Coordinates of C-alpha atoms in Angstrom, one line a residue:
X1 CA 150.1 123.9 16.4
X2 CA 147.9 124.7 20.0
X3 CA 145.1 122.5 18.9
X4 CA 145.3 118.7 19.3
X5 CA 142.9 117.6 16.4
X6 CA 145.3 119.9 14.1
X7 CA 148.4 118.4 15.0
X8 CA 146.3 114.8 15.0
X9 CA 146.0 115.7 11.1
X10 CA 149.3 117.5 10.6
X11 CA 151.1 114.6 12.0
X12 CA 148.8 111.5 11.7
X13 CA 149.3 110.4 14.9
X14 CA 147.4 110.7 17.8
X15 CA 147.2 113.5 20.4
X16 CA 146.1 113.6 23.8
X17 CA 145.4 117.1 25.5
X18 CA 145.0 117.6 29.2
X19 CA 144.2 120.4 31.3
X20 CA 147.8 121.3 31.9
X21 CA 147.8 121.2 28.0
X22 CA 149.6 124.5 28.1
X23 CA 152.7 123.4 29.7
X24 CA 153.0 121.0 26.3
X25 CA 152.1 123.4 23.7
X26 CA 148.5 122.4 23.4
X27 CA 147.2 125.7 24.9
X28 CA 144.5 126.0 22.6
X29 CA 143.2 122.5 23.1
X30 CA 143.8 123.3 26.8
X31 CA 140.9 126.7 26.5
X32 CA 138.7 124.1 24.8
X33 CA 138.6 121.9 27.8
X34 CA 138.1 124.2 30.4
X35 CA 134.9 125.3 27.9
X36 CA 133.7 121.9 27.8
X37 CA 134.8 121.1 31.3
X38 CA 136.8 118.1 30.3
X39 CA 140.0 116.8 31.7
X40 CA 141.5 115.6 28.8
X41 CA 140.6 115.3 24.8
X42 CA 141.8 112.6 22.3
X43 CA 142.2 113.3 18.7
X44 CA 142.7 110.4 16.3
X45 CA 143.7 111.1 12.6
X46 CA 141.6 109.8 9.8
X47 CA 144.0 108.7 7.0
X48 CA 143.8 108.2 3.7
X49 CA 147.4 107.4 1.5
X50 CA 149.2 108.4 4.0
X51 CA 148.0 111.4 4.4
X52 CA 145.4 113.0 7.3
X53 CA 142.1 113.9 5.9
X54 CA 139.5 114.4 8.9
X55 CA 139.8 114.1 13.0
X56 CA 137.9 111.7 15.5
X57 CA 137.6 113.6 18.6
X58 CA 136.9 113.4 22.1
X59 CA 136.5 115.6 25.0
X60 CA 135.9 113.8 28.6
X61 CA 136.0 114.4 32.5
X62 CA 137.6 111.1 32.2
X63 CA 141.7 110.6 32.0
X64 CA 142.2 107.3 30.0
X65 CA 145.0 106.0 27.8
X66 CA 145.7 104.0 24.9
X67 CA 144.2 100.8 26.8
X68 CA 140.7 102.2 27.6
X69 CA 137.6 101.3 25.9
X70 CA 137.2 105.2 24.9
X71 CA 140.7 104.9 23.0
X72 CA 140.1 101.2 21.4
X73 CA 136.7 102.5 20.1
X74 CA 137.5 105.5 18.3
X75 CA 140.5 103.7 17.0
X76 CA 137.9 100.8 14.9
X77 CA 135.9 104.2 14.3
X78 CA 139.3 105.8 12.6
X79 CA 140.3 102.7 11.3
X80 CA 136.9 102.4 9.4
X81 CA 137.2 106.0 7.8
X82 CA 140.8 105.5 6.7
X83 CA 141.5 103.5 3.9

């Protein structure tokens, strides 16, 4: 899977794509970015018994990580859609 909100579903786990997303199999994600001029993307699974039904995504000049506002945010917003 090239795309990170496919493998975000596919694997219910989240996926961070950077600009070098290429070198990590994310070379779709990686097209997407230099389109949106983003430096990195974060795709959160929506869940529902265990399963992923629907992405939160994000696209950003910003680099962050799990600690950032922009990650902690969409995580209430996914946790709020899952149940």
């Amino acid at each position: 899977v090239e795309l990170g909100c496919v493998r975000a579903a596919a694997e219910v786990r989240p996926v961070v794509a950077r600009e070098d997303a290429a070198q990590h199999g994310l070379s779709g994600s990686a097209s997407w970015l230099a389109r949106f001029r983003a430096s990195q993307s974060l795709a959160l699974p929506i869940v529902r018994d265990g399963l992923g039904i629907g992405v939160l995504a994000i696209a950003t000049p910003e680099v962050f990580d799990e600690d950032s506002p922009i990650w902690r945010t969409m995580e209430t917003i996914t946790a709020e859609l899952s149940h």
